[in-house]
Coordinates of C-alpha atoms in Angstrom, one line a residue:
X23 CA 0.0 0.2 0.1
X24 CA 1.3 3.4 -1.0
X25 CA 0.6 5.5 2.4
X26 CA -0.2 8.6 0.1
X27 CA -3.2 6.8 -0.9
X28 CA -4.7 7.8 2.3
X29 CA -4.2 11.6 1.5
X30 CA -5.5 11.0 -2.1
X31 CA -8.6 9.8 -1.1
X32 CA -9.0 12.4 1.6
X33 CA -8.7 14.9 -1.2
X34 CA -10.9 13.2 -3.3
X35 CA -13.4 13.8 -0.6
X36 CA -12.8 17.3 -0.6
X37 CA -13.3 17.8 -4.1
X38 CA -16.6 15.5 -4.2
X39 CA -18.3 17.3 -1.1
X40 CA -18.9 20.8 -2.6
X41 CA -21.1 19.6 -5.5
X42 CA -23.4 17.9 -2.6
X43 CA -24.1 21.3 -0.8
X44 CA -27.5 22.7 -1.1
X45 CA -28.2 26.0 -2.9
X46 CA -30.0 27.9 -0.2
X47 CA -32.1 30.9 -0.6
X48 CA -33.4 33.9 1.5
X49 CA -36.9 32.4 1.0
X50 CA -35.8 29.9 3.7
X51 CA -35.6 26.8 1.2
X52 CA -34.9 23.6 2.6
X53 CA -31.4 23.5 3.6
X54 CA -30.6 19.8 4.4
X55 CA -27.6 18.7 2.1
X56 CA -28.2 16.1 -0.8
X57 CA -27.1 12.7 -0.1
X58 CA -23.4 12.5 -0.6
X59 CA -21.9 9.5 -2.5
X60 CA -18.6 7.8 -1.5
X61 CA -17.0 6.2 -4.6
X62 CA -13.5 5.4 -5.4
X63 CA -11.6 8.0 -7.4
X64 CA -8.2 8.9 -8.8
X65 CA -6.1 11.4 -7.4
X66 CA -7.5 14.8 -8.6
X67 CA -5.5 17.2 -10.5
X68 CA -4.4 20.7 -9.4
X69 CA -6.8 22.0 -12.1
X70 CA -9.9 19.9 -10.4
X71 CA -9.0 21.0 -7.2
X72 CA -8.8 24.8 -8.0
X73 CA -12.4 24.2 -9.8
X74 CA -13.2 22.5 -6.4
X75 CA -12.2 25.0 -4.3
X76 CA -14.2 27.8 -6.5
X77 CA -16.9 25.7 -6.2
X78 CA -16.8 25.3 -2.3
X79 CA -16.1 29.3 -2.2
X80 CA -19.3 30.0 -4.4
X81 CA -21.4 27.6 -2.1
X82 CA -20.2 29.1 0.8
X83 CA -21.0 32.8 -0.4
X84 CA -24.6 31.5 -1.3
X85 CA -25.1 30.2 2.4
X86 CA -23.6 33.3 3.9
X87 CA -26.0 35.5 1.6
X88 CA -28.7 33.5 2.8
X89 CA -27.5 33.5 6.4
X90 CA -27.7 37.2 6.5
X91 CA -31.0 37.4 4.7
X92 CA -32.3 35.1 7.2
X93 CA -31.0 37.3 9.8
X94 CA -32.6 40.2 8.5
X95 CA -36.2 38.5 8.4
X96 CA -35.6 37.5 12.1
X97 CA -34.9 41.1 13.3
X98 CA -38.1 42.2 11.3
X99 CA -40.3 39.6 13.3
X100 CA -38.6 40.4 16.6
X101 CA -38.6 44.2 16.5
X102 CA -41.7 46.0 18.0
X103 CA -42.9 49.6 16.6
X104 CA -42.4 51.1 19.8
X105 CA -39.0 49.7 20.2
X106 CA -36.6 48.5 17.3
X107 CA -39.0 49.7 14.6
X108 CA -40.3 46.3 13.5
X109 CA -41.3 46.3 9.9
X110 CA -42.8 42.8 9.5
X111 CA -46.3 42.6 8.4
X112 CA -47.3 40.5 11.2
X113 CA -45.4 42.8 13.7
X114 CA -47.2 46.0 12.4
X115 CA -50.6 44.1 12.6
X116 CA -50.0 42.9 16.1
X117 CA -48.9 46.6 17.2
X118 CA -51.9 48.0 15.8
X119 CA -54.3 45.4 17.6
X120 CA -52.6 45.8 21.0
X121 CA -53.1 49.6 20.5
X122 CA -56.8 48.9 19.5
X123 CA -57.3 46.7 22.6
X124 CA -55.9 49.6 24.6
X125 CA -58.1 51.9 23.2
X126 CA -61.1 49.9 23.7
X127 CA -60.1 49.3 27.5
X128 CA -60.0 52.8 27.6
X129 CA -63.3 53.6 26.0
X130 CA -65.1 50.7 28.4
X131 CA -63.5 52.3 31.6
X132 CA -65.1 55.5 30.5
X133 CA -68.3 53.9 29.7
X134 CA -68.9 52.2 33.1
X135 CA -67.9 55.8 34.6
X136 CA -70.3 57.1 32.7
X137 CA -73.0 54.7 34.2
X138 CA -71.7 55.4 37.4
X139 CA -72.3 59.1 36.9
X140 CA -75.7 58.6 35.3
X141 CA -77.1 56.5 38.5
X142 CA -75.2 58.8 40.9
X143 CA -77.2 61.6 39.3
X144 CA -80.6 59.9 39.1
X145 CA -80.2 59.0 42.8
X146 CA -79.5 62.6 43.6
X147 CA -83.0 63.9 42.5
X148 CA -84.9 65.9 45.0
X149 CA -88.0 64.5 45.9
X150 CA -89.9 67.6 44.4
X151 CA -88.2 66.9 40.9
X152 CA -90.6 67.1 38.1
X153 CA -91.4 64.1 35.9
X154 CA -89.5 65.6 33.1
X155 CA -86.2 65.7 35.4
X156 CA -86.8 62.2 36.3
X157 CA -87.5 61.0 32.8
X158 CA -84.2 62.8 31.5
X159 CA -82.2 61.2 34.1
X160 CA -83.5 57.7 33.7
X161 CA -82.9 57.9 29.9
X162 CA -78.9 59.1 30.3
X163 CA -78.6 56.2 32.5
X164 CA -80.2 53.8 30.3
X165 CA -78.3 55.0 27.3
X166 CA -75.1 55.0 29.4
X167 CA -75.7 51.6 30.1
X168 CA -76.3 50.6 26.5
X169 CA -72.9 52.4 25.6
X170 CA -71.1 50.4 28.2
X171 CA -72.6 47.2 27.0
X172 CA -71.1 48.2 23.8
X173 CA -67.9 49.1 25.2
X174 CA -67.6 45.8 26.7
X175 CA -68.3 44.2 23.5
X176 CA -66.1 46.1 21.7
X177 CA -62.9 45.4 24.2
X178 CA -63.7 41.5 24.0
X179 CA -63.2 41.5 20.7
X180 CA -60.1 43.6 20.4
X181 CA -58.6 41.6 23.4
X182 CA -59.1 38.7 20.9
X183 CA -57.7 40.1 18.0
X184 CA -54.8 41.3 19.8
X185 CA -54.3 37.6 21.3
X186 CA -54.5 36.3 17.9
X187 CA -52.3 38.8 16.2
X188 CA -49.7 38.1 19.0
X189 CA -49.6 34.3 18.6
X190 CA -49.5 34.7 15.0
X191 CA -46.4 37.1 15.4
X192 CA -45.0 34.4 18.0
X193 CA -45.2 31.5 15.6
X194 CA -43.5 33.7 13.0
X195 CA -40.6 34.4 15.4
X196 CA -40.3 30.9 15.9
X197 CA -40.4 29.8 12.4
X198 CA -37.8 32.6 11.6
X199 CA -35.7 31.5 14.4
X200 CA -35.7 27.8 13.4
X201 CA -35.0 29.0 9.6
X202 CA -32.0 31.1 10.6
X203 CA -30.8 28.2 12.5
X204 CA -30.8 25.9 9.6
X205 CA -29.2 28.4 7.5
X206 CA -26.4 28.8 10.3
X207 CA -25.8 25.5 10.0
X208 CA -25.9 25.3 6.4
X209 CA -23.2 28.2 6.5
X210 CA -21.1 26.5 8.8
X211 CA -21.1 23.2 6.7
X212 CA -20.2 25.2 3.4
X213 CA -17.3 26.9 5.3
X214 CA -16.1 23.5 6.5
X215 CA -16.0 22.2 3.0
X216 CA -14.4 25.6 1.7
X217 CA -11.5 25.0 4.4
X218 CA -11.3 21.3 3.1
X219 CA -10.9 22.3 -0.6
X220 CA -8.8 25.0 0.1
X221 CA -6.3 22.7 2.4
X222 CA -6.3 20.4 -0.7
X223 CA -5.3 22.7 -3.4
X224 CA -2.6 24.0 -1.1
X225 CA -1.0 20.5 -0.4
X226 CA -1.5 19.5 -4.0
X227 CA 0.7 22.7 -5.1
X228 CA 3.2 22.4 -2.5
X229 CA 3.7 18.6 -3.4
X230 CA 4.0 19.8 -7.0
X231 CA 6.6 22.3 -5.9
X232 CA 8.6 20.0 -4.0
X233 CA 8.6 17.3 -6.8
X234 CA 7.4 14.7 -4.7
X235 CA 4.9 13.3 -7.4
X236 CA 4.1 9.6 -6.8
X237 CA 7.8 8.7 -5.5
X238 CA 6.9 8.5 -2.0
X239 CA 8.2 5.5 -0.1
X240 CA 6.0 2.2 -0.1
X241 CA 4.3 0.9 3.2
X242 CA 2.1 -1.9 3.5
X243 CA -1.2 -1.9 5.6
X244 CA -0.6 -4.0 9.0
X245 CA -4.0 -4.8 10.3
X246 CA -2.4 -6.7 13.2
X247 CA -0.7 -3.6 14.6
X248 CA -3.6 -2.4 16.9
X249 CA -3.6 0.6 19.1
X250 CA -6.5 0.3 21.8
X251 CA -7.3 3.1 24.2
X252 CA -8.7 2.7 27.7
X253 CA -9.8 5.4 30.4
X254 CA -10.7 8.2 27.9
X255 CA -13.9 9.8 29.2
X256 CA -16.8 11.0 27.0
X257 CA -16.4 15.0 28.7
X258 CA -13.3 16.6 29.5
X259 CA -13.6 19.8 32.1
X260 CA -11.2 23.0 31.6
X261 CA -8.9 23.1 34.4
X262 CA -8.4 19.5 34.7
X263 CA -6.1 16.6 33.9
X264 CA -7.2 13.4 32.4
X265 CA -5.1 10.4 32.4
X266 CA -5.6 7.8 30.2
X267 CA -3.5 4.7 28.1
X268 CA -2.8 3.5 24.6
X269 CA -2.1 -0.1 24.1
X270 CA -0.1 -0.9 21.1
X271 CA -0.1 -4.4 20.0
X272 CA 1.8 -6.5 17.6
X273 CA -0.4 -9.3 16.6
X274 CA 1.5 -10.4 13.6
X275 CA 4.3 -12.7 13.0
X276 CA 7.0 -10.2 12.2
X277 CA 9.3 -8.6 14.4
X278 CA 9.0 -4.8 14.1
X279 CA 12.6 -2.8 14.9
X280 CA 11.0 0.6 15.4
X281 CA 6.9 1.3 16.6
X282 CA 5.6 4.6 16.8
X283 CA 2.2 5.5 18.3
X284 CA 0.4 8.4 16.8
X285 CA -1.8 10.7 18.8
X286 CA -3.6 13.6 17.5
X287 CA -6.0 16.1 19.4
X288 CA -8.5 18.3 17.6
X289 CA -10.8 20.6 19.3
X290 CA -13.2 23.6 18.9
X291 CA -15.6 25.7 20.4
X292 CA -19.5 25.0 20.2
X293 CA -19.8 26.9 17.0
X294 CA -17.3 24.1 15.5
X295 CA -15.6 27.1 13.7
X296 CA -12.9 28.2 16.0
X297 CA -10.0 26.1 17.0
X298 CA -9.0 25.8 20.7
X299 CA -6.3 23.0 20.7
X300 CA -4.0 25.8 22.1
X301 CA -5.6 25.2 25.4
X302 CA -4.7 21.7 25.2
X303 CA -1.5 19.7 26.4
X304 CA -0.9 16.2 25.7
X305 CA 2.0 14.5 27.6
X306 CA 3.2 10.9 27.6
X307 CA 5.2 8.3 29.4
X308 CA 6.3 4.6 28.9
X309 CA 8.2 2.0 30.6
X310 CA 11.4 3.1 28.8
X311 CA 10.7 6.8 29.3
X312 CA 8.8 6.7 32.6
X313 CA 9.0 10.7 33.1
X314 CA 6.1 12.8 31.6
X315 CA 7.1 14.2 28.3
X316 CA 5.3 16.8 26.3
X317 CA 3.9 15.3 23.1
X318 CA 6.0 16.7 20.0
X319 CA 4.1 18.9 17.2
X320 CA 4.4 15.9 14.8
X321 CA 1.6 14.1 16.8
X322 CA 4.0 11.1 17.1
X323 CA 5.1 9.1 20.2
X324 CA 8.7 7.7 20.1
X325 CA 8.6 5.8 23.2
X326 CA 7.4 2.3 22.2
X327 CA 10.6 1.0 20.9
X328 CA 10.6 -2.5 19.1
X329 CA 7.9 -5.0 19.1
X330 CA 8.4 -8.8 19.2
X331 CA 5.9 -10.7 17.4
X332 CA 2.4 -10.7 19.8
X333 CA 4.3 -8.4 22.4
X334 CA 2.4 -5.1 23.4
X335 CA 3.7 -1.8 24.9
X336 CA 1.7 0.4 26.8
X337 CA 1.9 4.4 26.7
X338 CA 0.5 6.3 29.4
X339 CA -1.4 9.8 28.5
X340 CA -2.3 12.7 30.0
X341 CA -4.4 15.7 28.4
X342 CA -4.4 18.5 30.3
X343 CA -7.0 21.6 29.5
X344 CA -6.3 25.3 30.7
X345 CA -8.8 26.7 32.8
X346 CA -9.8 29.0 30.1
X347 CA -10.8 26.2 27.5
X348 CA -14.0 27.1 26.2
X349 CA -16.9 24.7 25.9
X350 CA -17.1 22.8 22.9
X351 CA -16.2 19.7 21.0
X352 CA -13.1 17.3 20.7
X353 CA -12.0 14.7 18.7
X354 CA -9.0 12.2 19.3
X355 CA -7.3 10.1 16.8
X356 CA -5.1 6.9 17.2
X357 CA -3.0 4.8 15.2
X358 CA 0.4 2.9 15.0
X359 CA 3.2 2.7 12.8
X360 CA 6.4 0.7 12.4
X361 CA 9.6 0.9 10.4
X362 CA 12.4 -1.6 10.2
X363 CA 16.1 -1.3 9.4
X364 CA 15.8 -3.2 6.2
X365 CA 13.3 -0.4 5.0
X366 CA 10.0 -2.0 5.0
X367 CA 7.7 -0.2 6.8
X368 CA 3.8 -0.1 7.6
X369 CA 1.2 0.1 9.9
X370 CA -2.6 0.4 10.9
X371 CA -4.4 1.7 7.5
X372 CA -6.9 3.6 9.5
X373 CA -7.3 5.9 12.3
X374 CA -9.4 5.2 15.4
X375 CA -11.5 8.6 16.2
X376 CA -13.0 9.4 19.8
X377 CA -15.4 12.1 20.2
X378 CA -15.6 13.9 23.4
X379 CA -17.4 17.2 24.8
X380 CA -15.6 20.0 26.4
X381 CA -17.1 21.4 29.4
X382 CA -16.4 24.5 31.0
X383 CA -14.2 24.8 34.2
X384 CA -16.0 23.8 37.2
X385 CA -18.2 21.3 35.4
X386 CA -19.2 17.6 36.3
X387 CA -16.3 15.3 34.6
X388 CA -17.4 12.8 32.0
X389 CA -17.6 8.8 32.6
X390 CA -14.4 6.9 31.9
X391 CA -15.4 3.7 30.5
X392 CA -13.2 1.1 28.7
X393 CA -14.2 1.1 25.1
X394 CA -13.6 -1.0 22.0
X395 CA -12.0 0.2 18.6
X396 CA -14.0 -0.5 15.9
X397 CA -13.3 -3.2 13.2
X398 CA -10.8 -1.8 10.7
X399 CA -12.0 -1.8 7.4
X400 CA -9.5 -3.8 4.8
X401 CA -8.2 -1.5 2.1
X402 CA -10.7 -1.1 -0.7
X403 CA -13.6 -1.8 1.8
X404 CA -16.2 1.2 0.3
X405 CA -17.0 2.0 3.9
X406 CA -20.3 3.9 4.8
X407 CA -21.6 7.3 4.6
X408 CA -20.1 9.6 7.7
X409 CA -22.1 8.9 10.8
X410 CA -21.7 10.0 14.3
X411 CA -20.5 7.8 17.0
X412 CA -21.5 7.4 20.7
X413 CA -19.4 9.8 22.8
X414 CA -16.3 7.9 23.9
X415 CA -16.5 5.3 21.1
X416 CA -13.9 5.3 18.1
X417 CA -15.3 5.8 14.5
X418 CA -12.4 4.3 11.9
X419 CA -11.2 6.7 9.7
X420 CA -10.2 4.5 6.4
X421 CA -8.1 4.7 3.6
X422 CA -11.5 5.2 1.6
X423 CA -12.4 8.8 2.9
X424 CA -15.3 7.6 4.9
X425 CA -16.2 7.1 8.7
X426 CA -17.5 3.8 9.9
X427 CA -19.5 4.5 12.8
X428 CA -19.5 2.3 15.8
X429 CA -21.6 2.2 19.0
X430 CA -25.2 3.8 19.5
X431 CA -25.9 6.7 17.4
X432 CA -25.9 10.5 19.2
X433 CA -26.2 14.2 18.5
X434 CA -23.5 15.0 15.4
X435 CA -20.8 17.2 17.0
X436 CA -19.7 20.2 14.9
X437 CA -16.1 19.4 14.8
X438 CA -16.4 15.8 13.9
X439 CA -19.3 15.6 11.0
X440 CA -20.9 18.8 10.7
X441 CA -17.3 19.7 8.9
X442 CA -16.5 16.0 8.2
X443 CA -14.5 16.7 5.0
X444 CA -12.2 19.3 6.7
X445 CA -11.4 16.9 9.8
X446 CA -10.5 13.9 7.6
X447 CA -8.6 16.2 5.2
X448 CA -6.8 17.5 8.0
X449 CA -6.3 14.5 10.0
X450 CA -5.0 12.4 6.9
X451 CA -2.9 14.8 5.5
X452 CA -1.0 15.5 8.7
X453 CA -1.0 11.9 9.4
X454 CA 0.4 10.9 6.1
X455 CA 3.1 13.7 5.9
X456 CA 4.3 12.5 9.3
X457 CA 4.8 9.1 8.8
X458 CA 6.8 9.6 5.2
X459 CA 9.1 12.3 7.2
X460 CA 9.0 9.7 10.4
X461 CA 9.9 7.0 7.8
X462 CA 12.8 8.9 6.4
X463 CA 14.1 9.7 9.8
X464 CA 13.9 6.4 11.1

């Protein structure tokens, strides 16, 4: 297996994903993306990547425009004439109905007072009042009562109309808020695809300039070189440290001269757009290197050493979150590779992915449970459409550019799936590049 194939399929995913984006509109068209297909493809050319990047940019611009229009519509429904100058027809109608109800209430109050005054006038007539005076007072009281009854009926109708207008406005506000939420999500997805396409293009151009072509070292897949994680909780809390472990096992019948563990942590805030990895610090220790050491920037842990057939080595890991770490979502990737003195090399063809939530400082920590990695798909397996995985349960990111879900389904986290192409591309590209670099250094 050429290790570069992992990158090629990830780039192919970044190329095909923009075509699946939905064209959203200010009229709140259904913003759910069309079904995405996962097909084997040859490595795209730079020109194809440029076209994909341009398409992704157009899709993002369109989604951003729809998002802005949706926000304007939302503002119109939220504004009141007496406050933000709401111009939505339902806002205008609601304000008018409220005023009409207020006027009707005032009219009823005045009419009720007129009845009270007329009754008082009738009661105050002297005993020697003329029949004409008594008749006039009685007529005035009768007319006041009629006017009061009419005012009461008018007020009831006005109150009903105001309530109905208010309900319609509330419904419109809820609908506008929901529609805006869909448009926000569509814009986030479009941005993730744009980032992936731009990264794929930049990577391809860099490789072309460096003349790497297809001459990278050939390595082979080794499904029996496994990495199992234990003790990683489904929630990490800012301001705390979490200890867990990674066991690398050589289940093959060959001796491996140098084995490296790969651990990569990625995290964002709740929006899924702002990286928060600077707040994370990963440390490791092994039997041969018992003191805690900071993980290097290339994500490889050079402390496993050689592994005989059937042997294993444990890597202790400590992930510390700064107290200022924003709440959000995270994902951790794990794998292992080997390099022999005779020049042969290889490793697990897939990355095991573990999702976790990031909680603000002071939150309750998550559950720590031993989890079983998903079955690693063999090369050429077409996999499935990206799916979510239960927190703390790994999903395999294979060479086919798909995520094979494991565990029970759960709410999709922004970093792992909303921008699936970006995560896969970034992880795979970095993984492949570092494999090659480490292989040449070994």
